[in-house]
Short mmCIF file of C-alpha atoms in Angstrom, two decimals:
data_model
loop_
_atom_site.label_atom_id
_atom_site.label_comp_id
_atom_site.label_asym_id
_atom_site.label_seq_id
_atom_site.Cartn_x
_atom_site.Cartn_y
_atom_site.Cartn_z
CA VAL A 1 2.53 -23.95 13.42
CA SER A 2 6.03 -22.50 14.59
CA CYS A 3 4.99 -19.57 17.15
CA GLU A 4 1.86 -18.57 18.87
CA PHE A 5 -0.78 -16.09 17.37
CA GLY A 6 0.21 -12.49 18.40
CA SER A 7 3.57 -13.02 19.69
CA SER A 8 6.24 -10.85 19.02
CA LYS A 9 7.95 -13.60 17.11
CA TYR A 10 4.51 -13.28 14.99
CA TYR A 11 4.57 -9.75 14.33
CA ALA A 12 8.46 -10.08 13.57
CA LEU A 13 7.98 -11.83 10.78
CA CYS A 14 5.11 -10.34 9.71
CA GLY A 15 6.99 -7.05 9.25
CA PHE A 16 9.78 -9.16 7.91
CA GLY A 17 6.85 -10.46 5.09
CA GLY A 18 6.00 -7.24 4.92
CA ILE A 19 9.49 -5.18 4.02
CA LEU A 20 9.69 -8.17 1.18
CA SER A 21 6.13 -7.32 -0.01
CA CYS A 22 6.48 -3.71 -0.40
CA GLY A 23 10.02 -3.21 -0.97
CA LEU A 24 10.04 -5.56 -3.56
CA THR A 25 7.00 -4.54 -5.79
CA HIS A 26 7.65 -1.12 -5.57
CA THR A 27 11.22 -1.23 -6.76
CA ALA A 28 10.28 -3.54 -9.51
CA VAL A 29 7.34 -0.72 -10.84
CA VAL A 30 10.21 2.18 -10.23
CA PRO A 31 9.79 2.58 -14.45
CA LEU A 32 6.43 2.60 -14.81
CA ASP A 33 6.14 4.76 -11.39
CA LEU A 34 8.84 7.48 -12.90
CA VAL A 35 6.99 8.34 -15.89
CA LYS A 36 3.73 8.19 -14.39
CA CYS A 37 5.20 10.95 -12.21
CA ARG A 38 6.71 12.94 -15.16
CA LEU A 39 3.32 12.64 -16.81
CA GLN A 40 1.14 14.28 -13.92
CA VAL A 41 4.12 16.95 -13.34
CA ASN A 42 5.43 17.40 -16.45
CA PRO A 43 2.38 16.76 -19.89
CA ASP A 44 3.65 18.88 -22.29
CA LYS A 45 6.71 16.99 -22.70
CA TYR A 46 5.59 13.44 -21.61
CA LYS A 47 2.61 12.91 -23.43
CA SER A 48 1.36 9.21 -22.60
CA ILE A 49 2.79 6.56 -20.98
CA GLY A 50 4.12 5.20 -24.13
CA ASN A 51 5.56 8.58 -24.99
CA GLY A 52 7.11 9.04 -21.66
CA PHE A 53 8.98 5.89 -21.89
CA SER A 54 10.40 6.54 -25.41
CA VAL A 55 11.18 10.04 -24.10
CA THR A 56 13.14 8.84 -20.88
CA VAL A 57 14.82 6.51 -22.78
CA LYS A 58 15.81 8.90 -25.39
CA GLU A 59 17.35 11.19 -23.00
CA ASP A 60 18.79 9.11 -19.84
CA GLY A 61 19.32 5.56 -22.01
CA VAL A 62 17.63 2.66 -20.27
CA ARG A 63 19.33 2.80 -17.13
CA GLY A 64 17.30 6.49 -16.57
CA LEU A 65 13.77 4.56 -16.29
CA ALA A 66 15.79 2.78 -12.39
CA LYS A 67 15.96 6.69 -11.47
CA GLY A 68 14.70 6.75 -7.95
CA TRP A 69 15.35 2.93 -7.25
CA ALA A 70 17.43 3.33 -3.70
CA PRO A 71 15.06 5.55 -1.97
CA THR A 72 12.11 3.43 -3.26
CA PHE A 73 13.67 0.38 -2.11
CA ILE A 74 14.56 1.77 1.56
CA GLY A 75 11.02 3.77 1.75
CA TYR A 76 8.37 1.38 0.87
CA SER A 77 10.61 -1.31 2.76
CA MET A 78 10.43 0.49 5.83
CA GLN A 79 6.99 1.09 5.23
CA GLY A 80 5.83 -2.33 4.72
CA LEU A 81 6.99 -3.09 7.79
CA CYS A 82 5.04 -0.52 9.57
CA LYS A 83 1.78 -1.12 7.46
CA PHE A 84 1.64 -5.21 7.52
CA GLY A 85 3.64 -5.22 10.86
CA PHE A 86 0.94 -2.54 12.86
CA TYR A 87 -1.90 -3.75 11.00
CA GLU A 88 -1.24 -7.49 12.50
CA VAL A 89 -1.09 -5.53 15.95
CA PHE A 90 -3.85 -3.20 16.06
CA LYS A 91 -6.34 -6.02 14.53
CA ILE A 92 -5.58 -8.18 17.43
CA PHE A 93 -5.21 -4.83 19.77
CA TYR A 94 -8.80 -3.34 18.64
CA SER A 95 -10.20 -7.11 18.71
CA ASP A 96 -9.27 -7.47 22.43
CA LEU A 97 -11.16 -4.17 22.63
CA LEU A 98 -14.28 -5.15 21.01
CA GLY A 99 -14.70 -8.50 22.59
CA GLU A 100 -15.84 -11.73 20.10
CA GLU A 101 -18.62 -10.96 18.91
CA ASN A 102 -18.95 -7.83 18.38
CA THR A 103 -15.08 -8.11 16.85
CA TYR A 104 -17.15 -10.80 14.14
CA LEU A 105 -20.08 -7.85 13.62
CA TRP A 106 -18.08 -4.88 13.26
CA ARG A 107 -15.40 -6.67 11.33
CA THR A 108 -15.30 -4.38 8.59
CA SER A 109 -15.04 -1.31 10.85
CA LEU A 110 -12.13 -3.34 12.73
CA TYR A 111 -10.31 -4.23 9.44
CA LEU A 112 -10.65 0.42 8.02
CA ALA A 113 -9.43 1.16 11.99
CA ALA A 114 -6.74 -1.56 12.35
CA SER A 115 -5.22 -0.01 8.62
CA ALA A 116 -5.62 3.90 9.44
CA SER A 117 -3.80 3.37 12.71
CA ALA A 118 -0.84 1.01 10.49
CA GLU A 119 -0.43 3.44 8.04
CA PHE A 120 -0.44 6.36 9.95
CA PHE A 121 3.19 5.35 11.16
CA ALA A 122 4.01 3.53 8.20
CA ASP A 123 4.13 6.92 6.20
CA ILE A 124 5.70 8.58 9.14
CA ALA A 125 8.82 5.54 7.86
CA LEU A 126 8.18 6.21 4.01
CA ALA A 127 7.72 10.11 3.82
CA PRO A 128 11.47 11.23 3.72
CA MET A 129 12.72 8.84 1.18
CA GLU A 130 9.24 9.40 -1.16
CA ALA A 131 10.32 13.50 -0.63
CA VAL A 132 13.88 12.07 -2.44
CA LYS A 133 12.21 9.73 -4.87
CA VAL A 134 10.41 12.56 -6.38
CA ARG A 135 12.84 15.22 -6.52
CA ILE A 136 15.32 12.34 -7.99
CA GLN A 137 12.57 11.72 -10.36
CA THR A 138 11.12 14.86 -11.47
CA GLN A 139 13.23 17.99 -11.06
CA PRO A 140 16.13 17.46 -13.82
CA GLY A 141 19.92 18.12 -12.70
CA TYR A 142 19.07 18.15 -9.29
CA ALA A 143 20.55 15.20 -8.24
CA ASN A 144 21.03 11.33 -9.74
CA THR A 145 21.59 9.22 -6.57
CA LEU A 146 20.14 8.52 -3.41
CA ARG A 147 23.65 9.74 -1.74
CA GLN A 148 23.92 13.56 -3.61
CA CYS A 149 20.13 13.94 -3.43
CA VAL A 150 19.74 13.95 0.87
CA PRO A 151 22.25 16.05 2.02
CA LYS A 152 21.27 18.38 -1.03
CA MET A 153 17.71 18.25 0.51
CA PHE A 154 19.30 18.69 4.02
CA ALA A 155 21.49 21.67 2.79
CA GLU A 156 18.45 23.99 1.21
CA GLU A 157 15.63 23.29 3.55
CA GLY A 158 16.75 21.47 6.47
CA LEU A 159 15.08 18.48 8.09
CA TRP A 160 11.40 19.62 7.21
CA ALA A 161 12.36 18.95 3.34
CA PHE A 162 12.12 15.21 4.13
CA TYR A 163 8.84 15.62 5.89
CA LYS A 164 6.57 18.08 4.63
CA GLY A 165 4.77 15.61 2.33
CA VAL A 166 3.65 13.85 5.12
CA VAL A 167 0.33 15.32 5.41
CA PRO A 168 -0.19 14.77 1.47
CA LEU A 169 0.86 11.61 1.78
CA TRP A 170 -1.45 10.52 5.21
CA MET A 171 -4.17 12.28 2.65
CA ARG A 172 -3.53 9.87 -0.16
CA GLN A 173 -2.08 6.73 1.93
CA ILE A 174 -4.51 6.18 4.54
CA PRO A 175 -7.87 6.05 2.47
CA TYR A 176 -5.63 3.82 0.08
CA THR A 177 -4.58 1.35 2.93
CA MET A 178 -7.92 1.55 4.66
CA MET A 179 -9.33 0.62 1.71
CA LYS A 180 -6.71 -1.60 0.15
CA PHE A 181 -7.08 -3.94 3.95
CA ALA A 182 -10.81 -3.95 4.10
CA CYS A 183 -11.12 -4.50 0.66
CA PHE A 184 -8.83 -7.48 0.59
CA GLU A 185 -10.18 -9.39 3.95
CA ARG A 186 -13.80 -8.80 2.76
CA THR A 187 -13.26 -10.20 -0.75
CA VAL A 188 -10.90 -13.13 0.79
CA GLU A 189 -14.13 -13.99 3.01
CA THR A 190 -16.65 -13.74 -0.35
CA LEU A 191 -14.49 -15.97 -2.94
CA TYR A 192 -14.13 -18.72 0.30
CA LYS A 193 -17.82 -18.15 1.08
CA TYR A 194 -19.75 -18.25 -2.62
CA VAL A 195 -16.70 -18.88 -5.92
CA VAL A 196 -13.97 -21.41 -4.20
CA PRO A 197 -16.09 -24.85 -4.12
CA LYS A 198 -14.71 -26.27 -0.76
CA PRO A 199 -13.60 -24.38 3.19
CA ARG A 200 -10.88 -22.92 3.38
CA SER A 201 -9.26 -25.86 5.66
CA GLU A 202 -9.90 -28.09 2.73
CA CYS A 203 -7.40 -26.42 0.21
CA SER A 204 -3.95 -26.76 -0.55
CA LYS A 205 -1.20 -23.97 0.33
CA SER A 206 -1.17 -23.00 -3.40
CA GLU A 207 -4.70 -22.99 -4.07
CA GLN A 208 -5.48 -20.72 -0.77
CA LEU A 209 -2.69 -18.42 -2.32
CA VAL A 210 -4.41 -18.06 -5.92
CA VAL A 211 -7.44 -16.71 -3.66
CA THR A 212 -4.81 -14.12 -2.30
CA PHE A 213 -3.97 -13.62 -5.54
CA VAL A 214 -7.51 -12.74 -7.11
CA ALA A 215 -8.59 -10.82 -4.20
CA GLY A 216 -5.43 -8.55 -3.88
CA TYR A 217 -5.82 -7.66 -7.78
CA ILE A 218 -9.83 -6.68 -6.92
CA ALA A 219 -8.53 -4.39 -3.81
CA GLY A 220 -6.25 -2.95 -6.19
CA VAL A 221 -8.54 -1.58 -8.54
CA PHE A 222 -10.53 -0.02 -5.94
CA CYS A 223 -7.30 1.30 -3.97
CA ALA A 224 -6.42 3.09 -7.47
CA ILE A 225 -9.80 4.65 -8.29
CA VAL A 226 -10.16 5.84 -4.54
CA SER A 227 -6.68 7.25 -4.32
CA HIS A 228 -6.00 8.63 -7.78
CA PRO A 229 -7.04 12.25 -7.12
CA ALA A 230 -4.56 12.59 -4.29
CA ASP A 231 -2.12 11.16 -5.71
CA SER A 232 -2.00 13.37 -8.90
CA VAL A 233 -2.40 16.35 -5.69
CA VAL A 234 1.15 14.91 -4.35
CA SER A 235 2.96 14.70 -7.25
CA VAL A 236 2.38 18.51 -8.15
CA LEU A 237 2.85 19.80 -4.46
CA ASN A 238 6.14 18.11 -4.86
CA LYS A 239 7.54 19.50 -7.56
CA GLU A 240 6.53 23.34 -7.03
CA LYS A 241 7.77 25.03 -3.80
CA GLY A 242 4.58 27.21 -2.06
CA SER A 243 2.21 25.93 -3.79
CA THR A 244 -0.74 24.31 -1.06
CA ALA A 245 -3.19 21.16 -1.86
CA VAL A 246 -6.33 23.48 -2.11
CA GLN A 247 -4.63 25.35 -4.99
CA VAL A 248 -3.30 22.72 -6.48
CA LEU A 249 -6.35 21.10 -6.93
CA LYS A 250 -8.53 24.13 -8.26
CA ARG A 251 -5.98 24.39 -11.11
CA LEU A 252 -6.32 20.37 -11.81
CA GLY A 253 -10.17 20.69 -12.09
CA PRO A 254 -12.73 17.41 -12.42
CA LYS A 255 -10.66 16.10 -15.37
CA GLY A 256 -6.79 16.72 -14.24
CA VAL A 257 -7.11 14.87 -11.04
CA TRP A 258 -8.21 11.32 -13.54
CA LYS A 259 -5.01 11.90 -15.49
CA GLY A 260 -3.46 8.56 -15.30
CA LEU A 261 -5.76 6.25 -13.47
CA VAL A 262 -6.10 3.81 -16.39
CA ALA A 263 -2.18 3.51 -16.13
CA ARG A 264 -2.53 3.55 -11.98
CA ILE A 265 -5.03 0.71 -12.28
CA ILE A 266 -2.92 -1.59 -13.83
CA MET A 267 -0.35 -0.58 -11.90
CA ILE A 268 -2.29 -1.05 -8.60
CA GLY A 269 -3.89 -4.11 -9.55
CA THR A 270 -1.10 -5.45 -9.81
CA LEU A 271 1.52 -4.06 -7.48
CA THR A 272 -1.63 -5.06 -4.18
CA ALA A 273 -2.45 -8.92 -5.86
CA LEU A 274 1.93 -9.70 -5.95
CA GLN A 275 1.36 -7.27 -2.53
CA TRP A 276 -0.72 -9.94 -0.70
CA PHE A 277 1.00 -13.05 -2.42
CA ILE A 278 4.13 -11.87 -0.69
CA TYR A 279 2.86 -11.27 2.16
CA ASP A 280 0.75 -14.61 2.76
CA SER A 281 3.83 -16.69 0.69
CA VAL A 282 5.98 -15.45 3.60
CA LYS A 283 3.43 -16.81 6.26
CA VAL A 284 2.54 -20.09 4.58
CA TYR A 285 6.83 -19.95 4.47
CA PHE A 286 7.67 -19.60 8.00
CA ARG A 287 4.29 -21.57 9.08
CA LEU A 288 3.06 -18.68 10.63
CA PRO A 289 -0.50 -19.39 12.26
CA ARG A 290 -3.51 -17.78 9.82
CA PRO A 291 -7.05 -17.39 11.46
CA PRO A 292 -9.72 -18.96 8.87
CA PRO A 293 -12.06 -17.22 7.21
CA PRO A 294 -14.14 -14.87 9.84
CA GLU A 295 -17.23 -16.81 11.28
CA MET A 296 -19.91 -16.20 13.73
CA PRO A 297 -19.42 -16.44 17.58
CA GLU A 298 -21.46 -19.64 18.39
CA SER A 299 -22.52 -17.59 21.70
CA LEU A 300 -24.31 -15.14 18.69
CA LYS A 301 -25.49 -17.78 17.13
CA LYS A 302 -27.74 -18.87 20.65
CA LYS A 303 -28.36 -14.96 21.11
CA LEU A 304 -29.88 -14.49 17.45
CA GLY A 305 -31.63 -18.17 17.55
CA LEU A 306 -29.53 -19.64 15.10
CA THR A 307 -28.47 -22.93 16.87
CA ASP A 308 -30.68 -25.11 18.69
#
């Protein structure tokens, strides 16, 4: 073990793991994300995923598929740093508040609270670059690069242009992240308990990372479903000046908000699996302390009469 659990070095390396995990994965799926945003914003022109790809390549060439990669990389690296770094911070903070027994009994609530708290800050870090990315990807002719887009947005609308999406982002990302973390933690616990034939302490590092990947994918599928309606609203909102979330919701209707869900399940499932895989790999590489799956504390076993 290279450092103390909960030390500042521990948090720093967790934050670094978060930067790699979110920055790399989100940048890797920019082409898919670009087509998804265009499908949501301009369904008359882009009919389906495949059609979206071919229209984009026909108009802008293969390079057109990478539009918005820079704000994506910067934005999601900052988001990853805050999301994973603060998650570890809040998990330990809330756990200390609750004490050992309640931490075990209320662990799902702990995961939900810690991830929601972390995501609140992570979205403030992400919002400016997310606004730039959507502008570049969905407003043809507005700006092609980060360097062109930022000064133009600032000149037209001031600082607010970069933060007006933060409340919709919270609506989309906080439920998503709560699902992502709590679902992941409980799935890992369940896999070790019922599926993996031996305890985690006896599994090799690569076996542990396979469990991480599978749990990440399962969590991702749930994430995609929970956050999809809000995601559709965010994409339309960023395109149109002056409409509210409620108006957009009414206009999309109960069917419209689910447009593009299959693509998003594939994308988010793979993404979440890779993110957890990268994050845990960083922890393994730097030999960070990784607490074992939650066990009922001895004191609680005694109280419940489970020990002699």
